[in-house]
Coordinates of C-alpha atoms in Angstrom, one line a residue:
M1 CA -52.2 18.6 76.9
T2 CA -53.2 17.6 80.3
V3 CA -55.7 19.5 82.9
R4 CA -56.0 18.5 86.3
T5 CA -59.0 19.7 88.9
R6 CA -58.3 20.2 92.5
I7 CA -60.1 17.8 94.8
A8 CA -59.7 18.5 98.7
P9 CA -62.0 16.4 100.9
S10 CA -63.8 18.2 103.6
P11 CA -63.9 17.3 107.5
T12 CA -67.4 16.1 107.1
G13 CA -67.0 14.4 103.7
D14 CA -69.7 16.5 101.8
P15 CA -68.6 17.3 98.3
H16 CA -69.0 20.9 97.7
V17 CA -71.0 22.4 94.5
G18 CA -67.7 24.5 94.1
T19 CA -66.0 21.4 93.8
A20 CA -68.2 20.2 90.7
Y21 CA -68.1 23.6 89.2
I22 CA -64.3 23.6 89.3
A23 CA -64.3 20.0 87.9
L24 CA -66.9 20.5 85.3
F25 CA -64.9 23.6 83.9
N26 CA -61.8 21.3 83.8
Q27 CA -63.4 18.5 81.9
C28 CA -64.7 20.9 79.4
F29 CA -61.5 23.0 78.8
A30 CA -59.6 19.6 78.7
H31 CA -62.1 18.2 75.9
A32 CA -62.0 21.6 73.9
Q33 CA -58.1 21.3 74.0
G34 CA -58.2 17.6 72.7
G35 CA -56.6 17.0 76.2
Q36 CA -56.9 15.0 79.4
F37 CA -58.5 15.4 82.8
I38 CA -56.5 14.3 85.8
L39 CA -58.4 14.0 89.1
R40 CA -56.1 14.0 92.2
I41 CA -57.0 13.5 95.7
E42 CA -55.3 16.4 97.9
D43 CA -55.4 14.6 101.4
T44 CA -52.4 15.7 103.1
D45 CA -54.4 16.8 105.8
Q46 CA -55.1 13.5 107.7
Q47 CA -57.6 14.6 110.3
R48 CA -59.4 16.0 107.5
S49 CA -59.5 13.3 105.1
T50 CA -61.0 9.9 105.4
P51 CA -61.7 7.1 103.0
E52 CA -65.4 8.0 103.4
S53 CA -64.9 11.5 102.2
E54 CA -63.1 10.4 99.5
K55 CA -65.7 8.2 98.4
A56 CA -68.3 10.5 98.8
I57 CA -66.6 13.2 96.5
L58 CA -66.0 10.6 93.9
D59 CA -69.5 9.1 94.0
S60 CA -71.1 12.5 93.6
L61 CA -68.9 13.6 90.6
R62 CA -69.8 10.3 88.9
W63 CA -73.5 11.0 89.6
L64 CA -73.2 14.1 88.1
G65 CA -71.9 12.6 84.9
L66 CA -68.4 13.9 85.2
D67 CA -65.5 11.8 83.8
W68 CA -61.8 11.7 84.2
Q69 CA -59.1 9.7 82.1
E70 CA -56.7 9.3 85.1
G71 CA -57.4 9.4 88.9
P72 CA -57.7 7.2 92.2
D73 CA -60.4 5.0 91.0
V74 CA -59.3 4.5 87.4
G75 CA -55.5 4.5 87.9
G76 CA -53.2 5.6 85.2
P77 CA -49.3 6.2 84.4
R78 CA -48.8 9.0 86.7
G79 CA -50.1 7.7 89.8
P80 CA -50.6 7.3 92.7
Y81 CA -53.3 9.9 92.7
R82 CA -53.6 10.4 96.4
Q83 CA -51.1 13.0 97.7
S84 CA -50.9 10.9 101.3
E85 CA -49.3 8.0 99.1
R86 CA -46.8 10.4 97.7
G87 CA -45.1 11.4 100.8
H88 CA -41.7 10.3 99.8
I89 CA -41.8 12.2 96.7
Y90 CA -42.4 15.5 98.5
K91 CA -39.5 15.0 101.0
K92 CA -37.2 14.5 98.4
Y93 CA -37.9 18.0 96.6
C94 CA -38.1 19.7 99.7
D95 CA -34.5 18.5 100.6
E96 CA -33.4 19.8 97.2
L97 CA -34.7 23.3 98.0
V98 CA -33.1 23.1 101.2
E99 CA -29.9 22.3 99.8
K100 CA -29.9 24.8 97.2
G101 CA -30.7 27.5 99.7
H102 CA -34.1 28.3 98.6
A103 CA -35.8 26.9 101.8
F104 CA -34.9 26.5 105.2
H105 CA -35.8 24.9 108.8
C106 CA -37.5 27.0 110.9
Y107 CA -37.7 26.2 114.7
R108 CA -39.9 29.1 115.7
T109 CA -42.5 28.0 118.3
A110 CA -46.2 28.7 118.2
E111 CA -45.8 31.4 121.0
E112 CA -43.0 33.1 119.1
L113 CA -44.8 32.8 115.8
E114 CA -47.9 34.9 117.5
Q115 CA -45.5 37.4 119.1
L116 CA -44.0 38.1 115.7
R117 CA -47.3 38.5 113.8
E118 CA -48.6 40.8 116.5
Q119 CA -45.3 43.0 116.0
L120 CA -46.0 42.6 112.1
R121 CA -49.5 44.0 112.9
E122 CA -48.4 47.0 114.7
A123 CA -45.7 47.7 112.0
G124 CA -48.9 47.7 109.5
R125 CA -47.4 44.5 108.0
T126 CA -49.0 40.9 107.0
A127 CA -46.3 38.6 106.0
L128 CA -43.7 36.7 107.8
K129 CA -40.5 36.9 105.9
P130 CA -37.2 35.0 106.4
S131 CA -35.5 37.8 107.9
D132 CA -38.2 38.3 110.5
L133 CA -38.2 34.2 111.3
A134 CA -34.5 34.0 111.6
L135 CA -32.7 32.9 115.0
P136 CA -29.3 33.7 116.2
A137 CA -27.0 31.2 114.9
D138 CA -26.1 29.5 118.4
E139 CA -29.9 29.2 119.1
F140 CA -30.5 27.7 115.9
E141 CA -27.7 25.2 116.6
R142 CA -29.1 24.8 119.9
R143 CA -32.5 23.9 118.8
R144 CA -31.3 21.7 115.7
N145 CA -29.1 19.7 118.1
A146 CA -31.7 19.0 120.8
G147 CA -33.9 17.8 118.0
E148 CA -36.7 20.0 118.4
P149 CA -39.4 20.1 115.9
Y150 CA -39.2 22.3 112.8
V151 CA -40.9 23.1 109.5
V152 CA -39.4 23.7 106.3
R153 CA -40.3 27.2 104.5
M154 CA -39.6 28.5 101.4
K155 CA -37.4 31.9 101.0
V156 CA -39.3 34.8 99.0
P157 CA -38.2 38.1 98.2
E158 CA -38.6 41.0 100.8
E159 CA -39.7 43.8 98.1
G160 CA -40.5 44.1 94.6
T161 CA -43.6 42.8 92.6
C162 CA -44.3 39.4 91.1
V163 CA -46.2 39.2 87.7
V164 CA -48.4 36.3 87.1
D165 CA -50.0 35.4 83.8
D166 CA -53.5 34.2 84.1
L167 CA -55.8 33.0 80.8
L168 CA -58.5 34.9 81.6
R169 CA -57.1 38.0 83.5
G170 CA -54.2 38.7 81.8
P171 CA -51.1 39.9 83.9
I172 CA -51.7 40.1 87.6
E173 CA -49.4 42.0 89.8
I174 CA -48.8 40.9 93.6
D175 CA -46.7 42.8 95.6
W176 CA -43.8 40.5 97.4
S177 CA -44.6 42.3 100.5
Q178 CA -47.8 40.5 100.7
V179 CA -46.2 37.1 100.6
D180 CA -45.1 35.2 103.3
A181 CA -42.3 32.6 104.0
Q182 CA -44.6 29.7 103.1
I183 CA -44.6 26.5 104.9
L184 CA -43.6 23.6 102.6
L185 CA -43.2 20.8 104.8
K186 CA -45.1 20.2 108.1
S187 CA -43.4 19.2 111.3
D188 CA -45.2 15.8 110.6
G189 CA -43.5 15.3 107.7
M190 CA -46.4 16.1 105.5
P191 CA -46.6 18.8 102.6
T192 CA -48.7 21.8 102.3
Y193 CA -50.8 22.0 99.5
H194 CA -48.2 24.5 97.7
L195 CA -45.4 22.1 97.6
A196 CA -47.3 19.2 96.6
N197 CA -49.2 20.5 94.2
V198 CA -46.2 22.4 92.6
V199 CA -44.5 18.8 92.4
D200 CA -47.4 16.6 91.5
D201 CA -48.4 19.0 88.5
H202 CA -44.9 18.8 87.0
L203 CA -44.5 15.2 87.6
M204 CA -48.0 14.5 86.2
E205 CA -47.1 16.8 83.0
I206 CA -50.0 19.2 83.8
T207 CA -50.0 22.1 81.4
H208 CA -53.2 23.9 82.4
V209 CA -54.2 24.6 86.0
L210 CA -57.9 25.8 86.5
R211 CA -59.0 26.5 89.9
G212 CA -60.9 29.0 92.1
E213 CA -59.9 32.7 92.4
E214 CA -59.3 32.4 95.9
W215 CA -55.8 30.8 94.8
I216 CA -54.8 34.0 93.2
N217 CA -52.5 35.3 96.1
S218 CA -50.8 31.9 96.3
A219 CA -49.9 32.2 92.7
P220 CA -46.4 34.2 93.6
K221 CA -45.3 31.3 95.5
H222 CA -45.9 28.7 93.3
K223 CA -44.4 30.7 90.1
L224 CA -41.5 30.8 92.6
L225 CA -41.0 27.3 93.3
Y226 CA -41.2 26.5 89.7
E227 CA -38.1 29.1 89.0
Y228 CA -36.3 27.2 91.9
F229 CA -36.7 23.8 90.5
G230 CA -35.8 25.1 87.0
W231 CA -39.4 23.9 85.8
V232 CA -41.8 25.3 83.0
M233 CA -44.7 26.5 85.3
P234 CA -48.6 25.4 83.7
V235 CA -50.8 28.0 82.1
L236 CA -53.1 29.2 85.3
C237 CA -56.7 30.3 85.1
H238 CA -58.5 31.4 88.1
L239 CA -62.3 30.9 87.9
P240 CA -64.7 33.5 89.5
L241 CA -66.1 32.1 92.9
L242 CA -69.5 31.0 93.3
R243 CA -71.8 33.5 95.5
N244 CA -74.8 33.6 97.3
P245 CA -77.8 35.7 96.1
D246 CA -76.7 38.4 98.6
K247 CA -73.1 38.4 96.7
T248 CA -71.2 36.9 99.7
K249 CA -69.1 33.6 99.1
L250 CA -71.0 30.7 98.9
S251 CA -71.5 28.9 102.3
K252 CA -73.7 26.4 103.7
R253 CA -74.9 28.9 106.4
K254 CA -76.8 30.5 103.5
N255 CA -77.2 27.9 101.0
P256 CA -77.0 23.9 100.6
T257 CA -73.5 23.4 99.6
S258 CA -73.0 19.8 99.5
I259 CA -73.8 17.9 96.2
L260 CA -75.1 15.0 98.2
Y261 CA -77.9 17.4 99.7
Y262 CA -79.1 17.8 95.9
Q263 CA -79.2 14.2 95.3
R264 CA -80.9 13.4 98.5
A265 CA -83.6 16.3 97.9
G266 CA -84.5 15.0 94.6
F267 CA -82.8 17.2 92.0
M268 CA -81.7 15.9 88.6
P269 CA -77.9 15.5 88.3
E270 CA -78.7 16.9 84.6
A271 CA -80.1 19.9 86.0
L272 CA -77.6 20.5 88.7
L273 CA -74.9 20.1 86.2
N274 CA -76.6 22.4 83.4
Y275 CA -76.9 25.0 86.4
L276 CA -73.2 25.0 87.4
G277 CA -72.5 25.0 83.8
R278 CA -74.2 28.5 83.7
M279 CA -72.1 29.6 86.7
G280 CA -70.0 32.4 84.5
W281 CA -70.5 30.8 81.2
S282 CA -73.1 31.1 78.7
M283 CA -73.8 29.0 75.4
P284 CA -73.3 30.8 72.2
D285 CA -77.0 30.9 71.5
E286 CA -77.6 32.1 75.3
R287 CA -80.2 29.3 75.9
E288 CA -80.3 28.3 79.7
K289 CA -81.0 24.8 79.4
F290 CA -78.4 22.6 77.9
S291 CA -76.6 19.1 78.7
L292 CA -73.1 17.9 79.5
E293 CA -72.6 17.0 75.7
E294 CA -73.8 20.3 74.3
M295 CA -71.6 22.2 76.8
L296 CA -68.7 20.0 75.8
E297 CA -69.4 20.8 72.2
H298 CA -69.5 24.5 72.4
F299 CA -67.1 25.2 75.4
D300 CA -64.8 28.3 75.1
I301 CA -63.1 29.4 78.0
Q302 CA -62.8 32.9 76.9
R303 CA -66.9 32.9 77.6
V304 CA -66.4 33.0 81.2
S305 CA -67.2 35.9 82.8
L306 CA -65.3 37.3 85.8
G307 CA -68.1 38.5 87.7
G308 CA -69.2 36.5 90.8
P309 CA -71.8 33.8 89.4
V310 CA -74.8 33.7 91.7
F311 CA -75.7 30.0 93.0
D312 CA -79.5 30.7 93.7
V313 CA -81.4 27.5 94.9
E314 CA -84.8 29.0 93.6
K315 CA -83.2 29.3 90.2
L316 CA -81.9 25.6 90.2
S317 CA -85.3 24.5 91.1
W318 CA -87.1 26.3 88.2
L319 CA -84.3 24.8 85.9
N320 CA -84.8 21.4 87.4
G321 CA -88.5 21.8 86.7
L322 CA -87.6 22.2 83.1
W323 CA -85.7 18.9 83.0
I324 CA -88.4 16.9 85.0
R325 CA -91.2 18.0 82.5
E326 CA -89.2 16.8 79.4
L327 CA -89.4 13.2 80.9
E328 CA -91.9 10.8 79.7
N329 CA -94.2 9.4 82.2
E330 CA -92.4 5.9 82.4
Q331 CA -89.0 7.9 82.5
L332 CA -90.0 9.9 85.5
A333 CA -91.6 6.8 87.1
D334 CA -88.1 5.0 86.6
R335 CA -86.4 8.2 88.1
L336 CA -88.5 8.6 91.1
Q337 CA -88.1 4.5 91.7
E338 CA -84.4 4.9 91.5
W339 CA -84.2 8.2 93.7
L340 CA -86.3 7.2 96.6
F341 CA -89.1 4.8 96.0
N342 CA -87.2 1.4 95.6
R343 CA -87.5 -1.8 97.8
D344 CA -84.2 -1.1 99.4
N345 CA -85.4 2.5 100.9
L346 CA -88.8 0.9 101.5
L347 CA -87.2 -2.2 103.8
K348 CA -85.1 0.6 105.7
V349 CA -88.1 2.6 106.8
L350 CA -90.8 0.0 107.3
P351 CA -89.4 -1.1 110.9
H352 CA -89.8 2.4 111.9
A353 CA -93.1 3.1 110.6
R354 CA -95.1 -0.4 111.0
E355 CA -95.6 0.2 114.8
R356 CA -97.5 3.2 114.1
M357 CA -99.5 1.9 111.3
E358 CA -103.4 0.8 111.6
T359 CA -104.0 1.1 108.0
F360 CA -101.7 1.2 104.6
G361 CA -102.9 4.6 104.4
D362 CA -101.1 5.8 107.6
F363 CA -97.5 4.9 106.0
A364 CA -97.4 8.2 103.6
P365 CA -98.3 10.5 106.2
L366 CA -95.6 9.0 108.7
V367 CA -92.8 8.9 106.3
G368 CA -93.6 11.9 103.7
F369 CA -90.9 14.0 105.8
L370 CA -88.4 11.6 104.1
A371 CA -89.3 12.3 100.4
A372 CA -89.2 16.3 101.0
G373 CA -86.3 18.7 100.8
Q374 CA -86.9 21.7 102.9
L375 CA -90.1 21.4 105.3
P376 CA -92.7 24.3 105.4
L377 CA -91.7 25.0 109.1
T378 CA -92.9 28.1 110.8
E379 CA -92.2 29.4 114.6
A380 CA -95.7 27.8 115.5
N381 CA -94.0 24.0 114.8
F382 CA -91.9 24.7 117.5
A383 CA -94.2 26.8 120.0
G384 CA -95.4 23.6 121.7
N385 CA -92.1 22.4 123.1
K386 CA -90.9 23.3 126.6
L387 CA -88.3 25.4 126.0
E388 CA -88.3 29.1 125.0
L389 CA -88.0 29.5 121.4
E390 CA -84.6 31.3 121.7
E391 CA -83.1 28.5 123.9
Q392 CA -84.5 25.9 121.1
K393 CA -82.8 28.1 118.6
K394 CA -79.5 27.9 120.7
L395 CA -80.0 24.4 121.0
L396 CA -80.4 23.6 117.4
Q397 CA -77.2 25.7 116.5
F398 CA -75.2 23.8 119.2
A399 CA -76.6 20.3 117.9
L400 CA -75.8 21.2 114.1
W401 CA -72.3 22.3 115.2
R402 CA -72.0 18.8 117.3
L403 CA -73.3 16.7 114.2
E404 CA -71.0 18.6 111.8
A405 CA -68.1 17.3 113.6
L406 CA -69.3 13.4 113.4
R407 CA -67.2 11.3 111.4
S408 CA -69.5 8.5 111.4
W409 CA -73.2 9.1 110.6
D410 CA -75.0 6.1 112.4
K411 CA -77.9 5.9 115.0
D412 CA -75.2 5.2 117.9
S413 CA -72.9 7.9 117.0
I414 CA -75.8 10.6 116.7
F415 CA -77.3 9.6 120.0
Q416 CA -74.1 9.5 121.9
A417 CA -73.3 13.2 120.5
V418 CA -76.7 14.4 121.2
K419 CA -77.1 12.9 124.4
A420 CA -73.5 14.3 125.6
L421 CA -74.4 17.6 124.6
A422 CA -77.6 17.4 126.4
T423 CA -76.0 16.4 129.8
T424 CA -73.2 19.1 129.2
M425 CA -76.0 22.0 128.5
D426 CA -77.9 20.5 131.5
V427 CA -81.0 20.2 129.4
K428 CA -83.1 17.1 129.8
L429 CA -82.8 14.8 126.7
K430 CA -86.5 14.7 125.9
D431 CA -86.6 18.3 126.0
F432 CA -83.4 18.4 123.9
N433 CA -84.9 16.3 121.3
A434 CA -88.3 18.1 121.1
P435 CA -86.9 20.8 118.6
L436 CA -84.7 18.2 116.6
F437 CA -87.7 16.4 116.0
V438 CA -89.4 19.3 114.5
A439 CA -86.6 20.3 112.5
I440 CA -86.1 16.9 111.2
S441 CA -89.7 15.6 110.6
G442 CA -91.5 18.6 111.0
T443 CA -93.3 17.2 114.3
T444 CA -92.8 15.5 117.7
A445 CA -95.2 12.7 116.6
S446 CA -92.6 11.0 114.4
F447 CA -90.6 7.9 114.9
S448 CA -87.2 8.3 116.6
V449 CA -85.5 11.5 115.4
M450 CA -82.0 9.5 115.4
D451 CA -83.5 6.9 113.0
A452 CA -85.0 9.6 110.9
M453 CA -81.5 11.5 110.7
V454 CA -80.1 8.1 109.6
L455 CA -82.4 7.5 107.1
L456 CA -82.2 11.3 105.8
G457 CA -78.5 11.0 105.7
P458 CA -76.2 13.6 106.9
D459 CA -76.4 16.5 104.4
L460 CA -80.0 16.6 104.3
S461 CA -80.4 16.5 108.2
R462 CA -77.9 19.2 108.7
A463 CA -79.4 21.4 106.2
R464 CA -82.8 21.0 107.8
L465 CA -81.1 22.2 111.3
R466 CA -79.8 25.2 109.6
Q467 CA -83.4 25.8 108.2
A468 CA -84.7 25.4 111.6
V469 CA -82.3 28.0 112.9
E470 CA -83.3 30.3 110.2
V471 CA -87.2 29.9 110.8
L472 CA -86.8 30.6 114.5
G473 CA -85.1 33.9 113.5
G474 CA -81.5 33.1 112.7
A475 CA -78.3 34.1 114.5
G476 CA -76.5 37.5 113.7
K477 CA -72.7 37.7 113.9
K478 CA -72.6 38.9 117.4
V479 CA -74.6 36.0 118.6
L480 CA -73.0 33.5 116.8
K481 CA -69.7 34.7 118.0
R482 CA -71.1 34.6 121.9
W483 CA -72.7 31.1 121.1
E484 CA -69.5 30.1 119.8
K485 CA -67.7 31.0 122.9
E486 CA -70.3 29.1 125.1
Y487 CA -69.9 26.0 122.5
A488 CA -66.2 25.8 123.1
A489 CA -66.5 26.0 126.7
L490 CA -68.7 23.1 126.8
G491 CA -65.6 21.0 125.6

């Protein structure tokens, strides 16, 4: 038996706790069934995926203590394990589908597709079908002969019901009217998730697929592709999505979602993994604190609850405290030194602190913000800055959006991004930086905010900017929508 987990690098390279949650349950299920756990990097979106984002994901999963038998960093007989290295394989199978009449070349332009979608909305429909996309024969030939760009789409039924079997949920019925003629191969020759995963799962001999429930509506497309190819479909198991305490889908706007944030903020990997294990699953004796080894020993997929598990940072902090208090003093000293108080980190900080020090006692107050997770900020911390509080809040949100788009996290890249934004917004750099200083270090009297963000790292820096926006009253949907338009207009 082989179980695989889905890993999709994000634009900022911040490995999501949801990724670790899915990976953990895959590893436990594979272990319980005496099978293998394969890790695959799904990086067909080349603009989103970078070597840095892949490294961040692998490092964070290893930090948590997760393990896989095959993958891009350990190799294996079914490689390569990066989808970006398997393009020639997908093209071959896509051509086979076209030849058999199960897929077709679609020359529709973006403008035509938008018009078609508008017509569908007016008719009360949502899914684009092959009949909607069909061009007159002469126009199809003209565009093909002219070498115009095209995508390859799969043919799907116009009506009827698809029944998908799920390991936890049983038979799931989905009306074919909700399923569109999915793109399989993009105009740049890269496959979409749907084609690549079906082909890879078959070639890698995957027998069970554990993934998030957001993929349930895609299951009919995958089932149809298996039928088109004449392959046996793996057993599907859709796990419930992680939720915020208010039951909304877990998002970085309401909760830190990056594994690296929790690592940098001083959480123990054992505690975070323990907490993720409690997401929708429980030990037979219902105890809350357990190790990965204990979870592997007792794991039963049927104990997974389909109710949306709530990811609550306060509960995680409480559990982390239990783990800390079980450490011997020498063990705790080792953990603290390994986490932050080591010579390498000290040497990174000293060049920035020494110019402001008159005694050794000045050191801790100067750099204390580097050893914190969230800072105890209030509106009063921002009141001394020149700009109005509402303007500071908007500035912080705009800076957050700009820094979320950074692909390289170094002082020069951060400075150039902030300076360009301040210039475009017609705000003096000194006034622009003031709320950033407070958000990042808790005061405007710290050393360079750019240096501070480099030392904190991208995940903790962005989390503090989000916290600062909330401290200043947050931004509702209407305000955010208006700001998004303003931000987009800045270019």
